mmCIF file of C-alpha atoms in Angstrom:
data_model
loop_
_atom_site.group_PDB
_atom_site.id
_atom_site.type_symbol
_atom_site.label_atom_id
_atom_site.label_comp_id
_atom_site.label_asym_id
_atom_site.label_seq_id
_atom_site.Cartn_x
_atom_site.Cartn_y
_atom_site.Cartn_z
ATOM 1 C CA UNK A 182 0.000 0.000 0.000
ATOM 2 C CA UNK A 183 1.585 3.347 -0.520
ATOM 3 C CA UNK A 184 0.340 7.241 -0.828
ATOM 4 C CA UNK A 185 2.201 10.315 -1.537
ATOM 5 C CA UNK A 186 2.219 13.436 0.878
ATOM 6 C CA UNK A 187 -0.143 15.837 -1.095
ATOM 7 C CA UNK A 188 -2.518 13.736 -0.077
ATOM 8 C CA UNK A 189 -2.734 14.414 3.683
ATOM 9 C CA UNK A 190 -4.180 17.286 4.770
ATOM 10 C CA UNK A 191 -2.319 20.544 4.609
ATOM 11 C CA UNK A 192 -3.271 20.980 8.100
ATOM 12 C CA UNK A 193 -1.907 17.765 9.123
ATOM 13 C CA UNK A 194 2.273 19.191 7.879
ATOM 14 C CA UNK A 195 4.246 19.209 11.045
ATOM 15 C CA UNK A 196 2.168 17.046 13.069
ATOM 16 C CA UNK A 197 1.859 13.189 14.078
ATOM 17 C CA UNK A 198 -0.169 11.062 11.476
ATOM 18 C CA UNK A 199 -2.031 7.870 12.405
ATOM 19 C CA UNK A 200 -2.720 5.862 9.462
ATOM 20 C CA UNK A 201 -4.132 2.348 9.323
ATOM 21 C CA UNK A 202 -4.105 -0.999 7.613
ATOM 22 C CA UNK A 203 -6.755 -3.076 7.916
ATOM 23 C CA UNK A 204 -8.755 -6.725 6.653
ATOM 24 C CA UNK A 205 -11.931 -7.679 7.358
ATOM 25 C CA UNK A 206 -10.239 -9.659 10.749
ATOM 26 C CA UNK A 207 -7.347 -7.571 11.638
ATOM 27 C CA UNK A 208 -5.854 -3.838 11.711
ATOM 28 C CA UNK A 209 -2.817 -1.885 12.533
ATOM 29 C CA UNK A 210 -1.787 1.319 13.397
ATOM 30 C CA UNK A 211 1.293 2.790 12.743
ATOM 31 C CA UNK A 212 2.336 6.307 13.535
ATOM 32 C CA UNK A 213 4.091 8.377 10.923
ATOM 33 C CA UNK A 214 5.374 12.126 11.056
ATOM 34 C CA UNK A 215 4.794 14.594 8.137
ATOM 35 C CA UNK A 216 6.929 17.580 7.845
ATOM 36 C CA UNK A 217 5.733 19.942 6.230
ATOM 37 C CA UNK A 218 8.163 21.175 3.227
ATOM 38 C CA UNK A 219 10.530 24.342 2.681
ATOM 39 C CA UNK A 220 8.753 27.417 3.094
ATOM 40 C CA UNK A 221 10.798 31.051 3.023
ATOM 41 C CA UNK A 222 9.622 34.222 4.238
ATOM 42 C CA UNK A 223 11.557 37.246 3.651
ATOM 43 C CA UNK A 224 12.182 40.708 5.874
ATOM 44 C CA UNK A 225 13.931 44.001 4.903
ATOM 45 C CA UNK A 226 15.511 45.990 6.542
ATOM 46 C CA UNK A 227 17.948 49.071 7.459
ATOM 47 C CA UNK A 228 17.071 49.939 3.771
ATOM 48 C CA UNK A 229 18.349 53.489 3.217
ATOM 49 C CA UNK A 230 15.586 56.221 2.849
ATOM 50 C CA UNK A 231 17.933 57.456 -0.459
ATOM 51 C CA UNK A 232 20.600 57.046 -2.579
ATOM 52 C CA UNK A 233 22.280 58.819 -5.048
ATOM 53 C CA UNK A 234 21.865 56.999 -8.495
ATOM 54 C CA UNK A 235 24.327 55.180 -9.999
ATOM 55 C CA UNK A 236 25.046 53.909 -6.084
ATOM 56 C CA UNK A 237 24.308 50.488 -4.184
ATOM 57 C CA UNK A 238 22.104 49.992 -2.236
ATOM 58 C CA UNK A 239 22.847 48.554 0.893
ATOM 59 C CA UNK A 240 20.305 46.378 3.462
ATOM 60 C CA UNK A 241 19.781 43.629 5.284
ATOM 61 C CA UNK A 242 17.828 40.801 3.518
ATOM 62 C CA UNK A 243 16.527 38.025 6.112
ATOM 63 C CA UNK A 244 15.203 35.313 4.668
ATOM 64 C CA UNK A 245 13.911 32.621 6.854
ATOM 65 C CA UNK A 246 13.042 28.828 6.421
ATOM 66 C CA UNK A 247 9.335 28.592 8.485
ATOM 67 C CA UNK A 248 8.693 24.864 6.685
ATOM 68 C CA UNK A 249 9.720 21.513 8.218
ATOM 69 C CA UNK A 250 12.393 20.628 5.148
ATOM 70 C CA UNK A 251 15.815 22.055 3.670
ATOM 71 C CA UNK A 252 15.209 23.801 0.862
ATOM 72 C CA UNK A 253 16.867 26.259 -1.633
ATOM 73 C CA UNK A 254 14.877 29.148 -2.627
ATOM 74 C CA UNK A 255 16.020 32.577 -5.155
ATOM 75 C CA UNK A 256 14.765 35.501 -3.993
ATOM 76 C CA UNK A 257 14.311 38.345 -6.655
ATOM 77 C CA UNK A 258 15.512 42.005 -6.052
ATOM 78 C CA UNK A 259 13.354 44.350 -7.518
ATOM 79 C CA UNK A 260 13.003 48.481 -8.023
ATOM 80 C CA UNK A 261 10.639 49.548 -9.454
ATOM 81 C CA UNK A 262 9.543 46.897 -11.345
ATOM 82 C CA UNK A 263 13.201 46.038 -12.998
ATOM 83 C CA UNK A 264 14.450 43.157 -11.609
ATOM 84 C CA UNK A 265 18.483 44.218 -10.135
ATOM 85 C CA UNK A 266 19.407 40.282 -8.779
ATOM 86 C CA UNK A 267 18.283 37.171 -7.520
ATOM 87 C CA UNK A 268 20.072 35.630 -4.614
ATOM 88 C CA UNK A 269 19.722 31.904 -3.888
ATOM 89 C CA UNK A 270 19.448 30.589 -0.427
ATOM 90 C CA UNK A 271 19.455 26.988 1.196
ATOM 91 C CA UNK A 272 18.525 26.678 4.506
ATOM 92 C CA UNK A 273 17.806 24.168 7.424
ATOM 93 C CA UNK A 274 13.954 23.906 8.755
ATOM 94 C CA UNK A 275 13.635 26.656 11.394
ATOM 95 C CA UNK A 276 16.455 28.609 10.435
ATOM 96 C CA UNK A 277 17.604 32.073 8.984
ATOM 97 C CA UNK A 278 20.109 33.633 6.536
ATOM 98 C CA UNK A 279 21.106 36.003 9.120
ATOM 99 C CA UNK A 280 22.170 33.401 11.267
ATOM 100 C CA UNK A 281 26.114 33.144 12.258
ATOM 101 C CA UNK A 282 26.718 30.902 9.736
ATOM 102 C CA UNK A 283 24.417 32.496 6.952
ATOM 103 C CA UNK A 284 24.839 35.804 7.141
ATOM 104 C CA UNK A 285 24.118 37.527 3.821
ATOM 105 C CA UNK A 286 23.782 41.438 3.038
ATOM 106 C CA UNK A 287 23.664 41.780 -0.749
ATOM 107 C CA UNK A 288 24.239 45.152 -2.256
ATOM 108 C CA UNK A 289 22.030 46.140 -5.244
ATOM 109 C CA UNK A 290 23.341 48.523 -7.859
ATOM 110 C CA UNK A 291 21.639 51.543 -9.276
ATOM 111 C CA UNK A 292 21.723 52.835 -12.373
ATOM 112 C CA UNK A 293 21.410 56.785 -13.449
ATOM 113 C CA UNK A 294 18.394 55.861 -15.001
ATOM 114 C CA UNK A 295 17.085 54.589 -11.763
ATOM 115 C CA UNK A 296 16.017 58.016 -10.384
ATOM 116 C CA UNK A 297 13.237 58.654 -9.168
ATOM 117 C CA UNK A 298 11.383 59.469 -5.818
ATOM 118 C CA UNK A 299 9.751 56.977 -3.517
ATOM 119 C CA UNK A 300 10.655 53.741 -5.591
ATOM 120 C CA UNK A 301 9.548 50.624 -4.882
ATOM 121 C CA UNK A 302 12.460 48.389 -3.839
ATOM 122 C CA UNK A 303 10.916 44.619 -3.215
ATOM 123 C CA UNK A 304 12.082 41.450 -2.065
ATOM 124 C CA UNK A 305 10.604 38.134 -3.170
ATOM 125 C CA UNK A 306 10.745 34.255 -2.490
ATOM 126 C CA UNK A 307 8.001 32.169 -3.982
ATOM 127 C CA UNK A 308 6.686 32.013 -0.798
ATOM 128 C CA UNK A 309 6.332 35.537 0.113
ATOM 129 C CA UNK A 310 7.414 39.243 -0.304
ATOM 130 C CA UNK A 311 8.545 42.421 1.868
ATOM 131 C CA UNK A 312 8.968 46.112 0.073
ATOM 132 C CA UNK A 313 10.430 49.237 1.289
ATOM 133 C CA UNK A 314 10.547 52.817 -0.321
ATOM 134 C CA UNK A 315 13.453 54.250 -1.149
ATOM 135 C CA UNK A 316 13.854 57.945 -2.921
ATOM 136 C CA UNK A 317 17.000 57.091 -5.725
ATOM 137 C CA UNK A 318 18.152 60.641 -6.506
ATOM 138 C CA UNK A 319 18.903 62.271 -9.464
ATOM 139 C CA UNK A 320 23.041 63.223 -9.708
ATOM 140 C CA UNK A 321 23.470 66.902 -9.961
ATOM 141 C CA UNK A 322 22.652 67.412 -14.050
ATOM 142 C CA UNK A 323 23.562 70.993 -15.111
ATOM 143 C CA UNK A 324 22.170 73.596 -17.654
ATOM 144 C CA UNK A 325 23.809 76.770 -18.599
ATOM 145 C CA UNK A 326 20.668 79.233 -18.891
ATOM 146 C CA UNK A 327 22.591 82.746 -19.227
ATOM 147 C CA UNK A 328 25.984 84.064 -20.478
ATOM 148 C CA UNK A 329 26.377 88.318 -20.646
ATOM 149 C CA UNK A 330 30.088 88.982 -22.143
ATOM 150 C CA UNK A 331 30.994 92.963 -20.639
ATOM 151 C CA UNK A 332 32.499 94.317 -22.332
ATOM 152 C CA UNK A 333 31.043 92.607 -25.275
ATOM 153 C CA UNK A 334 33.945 93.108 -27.806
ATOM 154 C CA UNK A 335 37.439 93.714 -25.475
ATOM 155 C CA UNK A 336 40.793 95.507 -26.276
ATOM 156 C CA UNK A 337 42.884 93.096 -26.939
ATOM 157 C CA UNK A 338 45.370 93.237 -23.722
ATOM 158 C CA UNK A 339 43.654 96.521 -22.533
ATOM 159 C CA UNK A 340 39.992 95.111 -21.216
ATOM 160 C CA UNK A 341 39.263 91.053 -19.671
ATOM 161 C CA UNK A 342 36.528 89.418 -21.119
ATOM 162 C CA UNK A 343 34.421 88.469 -18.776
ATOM 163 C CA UNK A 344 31.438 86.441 -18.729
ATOM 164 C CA UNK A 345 28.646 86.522 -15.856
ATOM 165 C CA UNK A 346 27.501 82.828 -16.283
ATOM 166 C CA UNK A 347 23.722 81.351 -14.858
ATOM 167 C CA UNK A 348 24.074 77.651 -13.846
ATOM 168 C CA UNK A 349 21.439 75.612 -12.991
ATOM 169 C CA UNK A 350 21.949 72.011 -11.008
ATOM 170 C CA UNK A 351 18.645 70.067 -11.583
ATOM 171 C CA UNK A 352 19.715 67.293 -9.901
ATOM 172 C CA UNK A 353 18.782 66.049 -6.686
ATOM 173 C CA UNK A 354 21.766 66.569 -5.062
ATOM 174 C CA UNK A 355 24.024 69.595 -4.273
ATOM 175 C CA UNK A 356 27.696 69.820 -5.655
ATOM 176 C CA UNK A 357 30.408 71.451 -6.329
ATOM 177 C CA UNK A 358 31.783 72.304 -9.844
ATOM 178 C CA UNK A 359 34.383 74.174 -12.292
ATOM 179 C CA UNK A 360 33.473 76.235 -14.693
ATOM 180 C CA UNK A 361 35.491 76.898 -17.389
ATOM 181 C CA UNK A 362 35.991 79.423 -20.236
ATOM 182 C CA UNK A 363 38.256 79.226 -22.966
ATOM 183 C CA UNK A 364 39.069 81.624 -25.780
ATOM 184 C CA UNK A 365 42.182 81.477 -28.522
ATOM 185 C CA UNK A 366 44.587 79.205 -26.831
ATOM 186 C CA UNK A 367 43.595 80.857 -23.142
ATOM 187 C CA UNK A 368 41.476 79.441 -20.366
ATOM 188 C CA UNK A 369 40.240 80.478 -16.998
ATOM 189 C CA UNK A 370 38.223 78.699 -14.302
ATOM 190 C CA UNK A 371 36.081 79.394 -11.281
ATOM 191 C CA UNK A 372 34.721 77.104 -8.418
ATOM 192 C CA UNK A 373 31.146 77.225 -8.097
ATOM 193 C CA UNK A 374 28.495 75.404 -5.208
ATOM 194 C CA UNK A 375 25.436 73.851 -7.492
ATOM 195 C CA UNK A 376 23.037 73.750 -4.476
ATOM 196 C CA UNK A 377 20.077 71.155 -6.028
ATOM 197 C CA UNK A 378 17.171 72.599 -7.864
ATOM 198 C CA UNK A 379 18.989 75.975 -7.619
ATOM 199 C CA UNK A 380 20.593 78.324 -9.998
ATOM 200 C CA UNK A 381 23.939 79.852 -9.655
ATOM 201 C CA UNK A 382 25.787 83.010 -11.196
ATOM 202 C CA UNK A 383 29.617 83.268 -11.426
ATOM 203 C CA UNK A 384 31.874 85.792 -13.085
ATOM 204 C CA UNK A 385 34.829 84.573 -15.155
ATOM 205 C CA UNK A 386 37.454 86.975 -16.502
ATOM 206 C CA UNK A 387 39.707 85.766 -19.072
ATOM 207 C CA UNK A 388 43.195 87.800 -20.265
ATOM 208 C CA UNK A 389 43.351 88.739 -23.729
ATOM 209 C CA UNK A 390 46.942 89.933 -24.496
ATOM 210 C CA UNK A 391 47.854 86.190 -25.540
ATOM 211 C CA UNK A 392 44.425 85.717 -27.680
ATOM 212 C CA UNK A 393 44.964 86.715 -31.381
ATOM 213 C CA UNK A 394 42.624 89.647 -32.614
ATOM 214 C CA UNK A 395 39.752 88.958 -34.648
ATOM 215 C CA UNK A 396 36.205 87.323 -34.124
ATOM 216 C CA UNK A 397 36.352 83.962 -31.827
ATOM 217 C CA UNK A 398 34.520 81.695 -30.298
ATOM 218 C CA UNK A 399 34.174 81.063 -26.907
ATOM 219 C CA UNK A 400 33.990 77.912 -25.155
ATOM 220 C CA UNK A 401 31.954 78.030 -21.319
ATOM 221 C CA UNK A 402 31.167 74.564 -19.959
ATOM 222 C CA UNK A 403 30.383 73.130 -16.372
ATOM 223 C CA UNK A 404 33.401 70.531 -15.712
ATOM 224 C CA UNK A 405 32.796 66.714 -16.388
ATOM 225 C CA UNK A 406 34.302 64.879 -13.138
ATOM 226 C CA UNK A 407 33.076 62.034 -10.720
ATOM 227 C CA UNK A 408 33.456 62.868 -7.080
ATOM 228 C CA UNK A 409 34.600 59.555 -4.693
ATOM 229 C CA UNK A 410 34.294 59.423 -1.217
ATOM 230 C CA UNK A 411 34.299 55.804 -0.218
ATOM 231 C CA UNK A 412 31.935 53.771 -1.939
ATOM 232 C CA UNK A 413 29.857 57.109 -2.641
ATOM 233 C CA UNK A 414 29.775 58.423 -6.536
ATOM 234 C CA UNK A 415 28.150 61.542 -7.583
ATOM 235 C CA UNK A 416 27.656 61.162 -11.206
ATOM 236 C CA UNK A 417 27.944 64.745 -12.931
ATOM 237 C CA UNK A 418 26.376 65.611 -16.636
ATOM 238 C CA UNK A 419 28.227 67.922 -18.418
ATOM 239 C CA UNK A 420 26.771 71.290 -19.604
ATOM 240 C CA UNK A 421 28.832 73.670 -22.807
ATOM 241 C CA UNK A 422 27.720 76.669 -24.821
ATOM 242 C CA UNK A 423 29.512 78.377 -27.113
ATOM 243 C CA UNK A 424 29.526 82.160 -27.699
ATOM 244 C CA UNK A 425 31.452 84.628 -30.437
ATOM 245 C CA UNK A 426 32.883 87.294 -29.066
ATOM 246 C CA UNK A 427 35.665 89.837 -31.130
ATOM 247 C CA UNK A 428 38.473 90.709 -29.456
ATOM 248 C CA UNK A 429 39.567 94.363 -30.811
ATOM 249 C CA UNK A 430 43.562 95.314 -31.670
ATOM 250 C CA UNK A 431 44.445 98.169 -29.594
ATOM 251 C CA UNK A 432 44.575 101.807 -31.479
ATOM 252 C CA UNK A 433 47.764 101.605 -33.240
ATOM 253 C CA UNK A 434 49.018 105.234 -34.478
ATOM 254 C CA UNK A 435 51.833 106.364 -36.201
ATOM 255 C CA UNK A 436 52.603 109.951 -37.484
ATOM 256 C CA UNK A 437 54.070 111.473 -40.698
ATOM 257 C CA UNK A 438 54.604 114.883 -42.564
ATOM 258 C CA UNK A 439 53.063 114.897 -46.147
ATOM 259 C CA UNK A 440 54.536 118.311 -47.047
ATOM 260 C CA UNK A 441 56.599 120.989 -45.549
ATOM 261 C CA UNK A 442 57.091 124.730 -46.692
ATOM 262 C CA UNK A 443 60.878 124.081 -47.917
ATOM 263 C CA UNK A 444 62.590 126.018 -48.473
ATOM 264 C CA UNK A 445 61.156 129.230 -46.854
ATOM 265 C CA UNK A 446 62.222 132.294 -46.645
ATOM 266 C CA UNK A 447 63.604 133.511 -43.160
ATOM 267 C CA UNK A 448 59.690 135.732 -41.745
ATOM 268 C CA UNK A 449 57.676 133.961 -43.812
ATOM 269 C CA UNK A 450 55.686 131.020 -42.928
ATOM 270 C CA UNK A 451 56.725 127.691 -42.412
ATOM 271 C CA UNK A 452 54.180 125.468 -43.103
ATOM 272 C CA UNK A 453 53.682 121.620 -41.498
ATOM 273 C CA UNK A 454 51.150 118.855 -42.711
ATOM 274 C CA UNK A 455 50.845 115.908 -40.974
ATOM 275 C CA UNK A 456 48.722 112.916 -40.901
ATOM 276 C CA UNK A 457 48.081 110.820 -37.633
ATOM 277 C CA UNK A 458 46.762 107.194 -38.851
ATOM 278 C CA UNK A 459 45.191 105.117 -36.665
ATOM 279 C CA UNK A 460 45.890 100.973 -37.175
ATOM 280 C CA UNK A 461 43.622 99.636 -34.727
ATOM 281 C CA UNK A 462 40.090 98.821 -34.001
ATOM 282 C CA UNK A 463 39.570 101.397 -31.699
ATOM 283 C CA UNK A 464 38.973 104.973 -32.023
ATOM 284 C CA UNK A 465 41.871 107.085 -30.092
ATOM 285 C CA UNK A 466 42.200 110.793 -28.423
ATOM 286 C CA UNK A 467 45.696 111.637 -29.478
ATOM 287 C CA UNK A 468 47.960 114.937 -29.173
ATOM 288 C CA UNK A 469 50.616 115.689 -32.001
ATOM 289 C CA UNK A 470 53.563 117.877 -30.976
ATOM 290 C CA UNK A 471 54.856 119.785 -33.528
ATOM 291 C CA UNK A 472 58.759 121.434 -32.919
ATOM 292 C CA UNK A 473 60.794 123.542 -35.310
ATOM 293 C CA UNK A 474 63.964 126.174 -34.052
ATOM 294 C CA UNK A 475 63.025 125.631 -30.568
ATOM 295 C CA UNK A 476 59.445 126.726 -31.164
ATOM 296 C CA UNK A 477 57.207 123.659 -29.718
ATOM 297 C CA UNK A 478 53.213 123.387 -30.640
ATOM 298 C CA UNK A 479 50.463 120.727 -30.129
ATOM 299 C CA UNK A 480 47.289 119.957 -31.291
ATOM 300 C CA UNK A 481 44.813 117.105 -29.893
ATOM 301 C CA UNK A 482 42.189 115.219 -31.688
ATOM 302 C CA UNK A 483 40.636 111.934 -32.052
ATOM 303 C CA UNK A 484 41.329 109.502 -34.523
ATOM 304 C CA UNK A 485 38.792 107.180 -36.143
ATOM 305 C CA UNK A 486 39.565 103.193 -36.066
ATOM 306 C CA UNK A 487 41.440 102.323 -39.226
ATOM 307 C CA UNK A 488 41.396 105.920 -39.997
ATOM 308 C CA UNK A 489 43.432 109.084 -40.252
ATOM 309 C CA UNK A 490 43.490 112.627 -39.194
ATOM 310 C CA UNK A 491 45.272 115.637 -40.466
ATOM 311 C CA UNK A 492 46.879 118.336 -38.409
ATOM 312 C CA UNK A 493 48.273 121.918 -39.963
ATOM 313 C CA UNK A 494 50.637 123.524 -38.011
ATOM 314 C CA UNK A 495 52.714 126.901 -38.551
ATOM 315 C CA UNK A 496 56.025 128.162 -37.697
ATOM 316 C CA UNK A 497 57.720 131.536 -38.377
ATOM 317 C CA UNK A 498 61.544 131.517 -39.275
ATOM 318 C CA UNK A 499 63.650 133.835 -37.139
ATOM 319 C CA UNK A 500 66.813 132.929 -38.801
ATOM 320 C CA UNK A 501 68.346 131.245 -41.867
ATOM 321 C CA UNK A 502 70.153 128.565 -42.340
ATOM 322 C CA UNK A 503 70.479 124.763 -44.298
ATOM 323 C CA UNK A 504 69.707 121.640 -42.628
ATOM 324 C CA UNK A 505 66.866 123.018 -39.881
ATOM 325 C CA UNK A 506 64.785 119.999 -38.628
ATOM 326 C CA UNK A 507 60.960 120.023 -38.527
ATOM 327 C CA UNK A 508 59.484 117.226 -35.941
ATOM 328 C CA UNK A 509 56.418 115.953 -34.895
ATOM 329 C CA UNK A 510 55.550 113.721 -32.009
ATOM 330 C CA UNK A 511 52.603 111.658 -31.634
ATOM 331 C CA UNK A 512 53.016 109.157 -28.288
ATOM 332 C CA UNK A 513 55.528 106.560 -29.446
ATOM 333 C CA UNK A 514 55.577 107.761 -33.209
ATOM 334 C CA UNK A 515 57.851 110.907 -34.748
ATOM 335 C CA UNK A 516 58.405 111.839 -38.303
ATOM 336 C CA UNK A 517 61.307 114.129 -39.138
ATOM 337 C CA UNK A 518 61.749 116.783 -42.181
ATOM 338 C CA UNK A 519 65.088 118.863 -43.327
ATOM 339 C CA UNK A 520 64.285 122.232 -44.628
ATOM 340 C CA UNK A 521 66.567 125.444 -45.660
ATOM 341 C CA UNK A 522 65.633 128.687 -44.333
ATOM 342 C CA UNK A 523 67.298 131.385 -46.734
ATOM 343 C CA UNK A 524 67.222 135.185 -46.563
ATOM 344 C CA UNK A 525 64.752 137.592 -47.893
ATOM 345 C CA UNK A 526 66.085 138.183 -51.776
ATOM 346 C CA UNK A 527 68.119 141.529 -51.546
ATOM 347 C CA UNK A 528 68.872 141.524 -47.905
ATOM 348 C CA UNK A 529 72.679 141.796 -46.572
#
C-alpha cells in the first residue's frame, strides 16, 4: 500500500499522522510524522531612505526557512519593477540567513536611469514578499541658462573678457563644480556650489593679451568629473555653450609729414602737414607735438579706427640757415623733415 504526501491534509504538515491498515479480521496502526516542506519568508531591513543613483544599495535581507524541510529558494531584487538580482538561499527547517553561519547582506546597484522618488524596492521568495521605499536621486545634471560677455567686444590686452555665467543644477543633489571658459589658446576657471534645484551666477574673466585679434569663439562649460568618497559616486552631466565674441587690436598710431614749406624764406611762414593714422580697431584721443627752431606746438584730436586725421601747423623763421629739422611727435611715433631757411632776396 503506498500514498504520496499531497494527499494528507495541509493541516496535518508538522504534526503526528495515524494511518491504518486493515482486513476484514485484523488492523494496525502505525504512527508516521509529516513535515511539512521548505517554506521562506523574507524581511527588509535598514534599507536606506535614499541614494544617489548610480550607487548600491545597501540592506539587510533576512530570509527565513518557516517549513519543516531544507530547501533552496532565489529571492528576486526588484526596483521599481526592474528586476536588479536574484540571490539563492538553502537553509535548514527553522532557520535564517542572518544566522552566524548564513549571514548575507547583498548590495544592489543603481543605475542613473534609476532616479526617481519613492521607488519601490521589493524582495521576493516564492513564498512571500517584503517592500520598502526608497527615494533614488537624481546626480546633480547641469544647464547653462545665461551668459552676458561685458564688455562685449574687449581691447585686446587693454579690457578682460568676462562672462557673468547662470548655472542651474537640476539634480537632486548639491555639488560642487568648475566652470570653465576658454578663448584662442587661453582658459580660466572658477569654483562654483550647485546647491540642487537651484541656480547659480559666477563671473569669469579671461586675459586677452595672448588671444589673437579677430572674431572667436568662446567655449563656457560646467566641468565633467566624478566625485569619490568611499563607496559614494556623484555622477555629474556635463553642460557647454559656445559664444562669439571679437576681441579688438588696440589703437595703433603712427605719425608722418606729407609736405613741408621748404625752403622758406627767413619771416615767412613755415608750413607743417601731418597725418596721424590710426591701425587699430579702436577709435583714439591723441595729441601731435609739432617742434621747429626751438618753437614747440600741439594739437589734440581723435582719430577714427582704421582711420586718419590731419593736423596743420605753422612756424615763423627767425633765422636762416640749411639743414633746420621740422618734428612731430605723436606718443611713441615721430616723423622728421630737413628744410633750408634762406634770406629775404636783396637783404645783406
Amino acid at each position: 500500500v503506498a500514498f504520496t504526501s499531497d494527499q494528507i491534509p495541509v493541516s496535518a504538515e508538522g504534526t503526528n499522522v495515524d494511518y491504518t491498515i486493515a482486513t476484514p479480521t485484523e488492523q494496525n496502526v502505525e504512527t508516521v510524522s509529516v513535515n511539512r516542506s521548505a517554506n521562506f519568508t523574507v524581511d527588509l531591513k535598514n534599507v536606506p531612505s535614499d541614494v544617489p543613483a548610480g550607487n548600491v544599495i545597501e540592506f539587510d535581507l533576512n530570509v527565513t526557512n518557516v517549513g519543516g524541510e531544507t530547501g533552496t529558494k532565489t529571492v528576486a531584487l526588484r526596483l521599481a519593477g526592474e528586476k536588479k538580482a536574484a540571490v539563492p538561499f538553502t537553509i535548514a527547517p527553522g532557520a535564517s540567513n542572518d544566522s552566524e553561519s548564513l549571514k548575507a547582506q547583498p548590495g544592489v546597484s543603481t543605475e542613473l536611469n534609476d532616479a526617481g522618488q519613492n521607488q519601490i524596492f521589493r524582495a521576493t521568495s516564492p513564498d512571500d514578499a517584503d517592500s520598502s521605499k526608497i527615494d533614488v536621486n537624481k546626480p546633480p545634471t547641469y544647464e547653462i541658462t545665461d551668459t552676458n560677455f561685458s564688455p562685449a567686444n574687449p581691447i585686446k590686452g587693454q579690457q578682460n573678457l568676462e562672462a557673468n555665467v547662470t548655472v542651474r543644477n537640476t539634480g537632486d543633489l548639491d555639488d560642487t563644480i568648475n566652470i570653465t571658459m576658454s578663448a584662442g589658446g587661453e582658459t580660466t576657471r572658477n569654483t562654483l556650489f550647485g546647491p540642487a534645484k537651484t541656480s547659480n551666477t559666477s563671473t569669469l574673466s579671461l586675459n586677452t593679451a595672448n588671444i589673437p585679434a579677430g572674431e572667436r569663439s568662446v567655449l563656457i562649460k560646467v566641468d565633467e568629473l566624478n566625485q569619490e568618497n568611499g563607496q559614494l559616486v556623484v555622477f555629474r552631466t556635463e553642460d557647454r555653450v559656445t559664444r562669439t565674441t571679437t576681441i579688438r587690436e588696440p589703437a595703433d598710431v603712427s605719425v608722418g609729414i606729407d609736405s613741408v614749406t621748404n625752403p622758406v624764406v627767413v619771416g615767412n611762414t613755415l608750413t607743417v602737414e601731418t597725418t596721424l593714422r590710426n591701425d587699430g580697431d579702436v577709435a583714439s584721443t591723441e595729441t601731435v607735438n609739432a617742434s621747429f627752431a626751438g618753437t614747440e606746438k600741439n594739437k589734440t584730436d581723435t582719430v577714427p579706427a582704421d582711420g586718419s586725421t590731419e593736423f596743420t601747423f605753422t612756424f615763423t623763421p627767425g633765422s636762416a640757415g640749411d639743414n633746420q629739422q621740422v618734428t612731430v611727435e605723436a606718443g611713441q611715433a615721430s616723423a622728421t623733415r630737413t628744410i633750408d631757411v634762406i634770406q629775404k632776396p636783396g637783404s645783406a
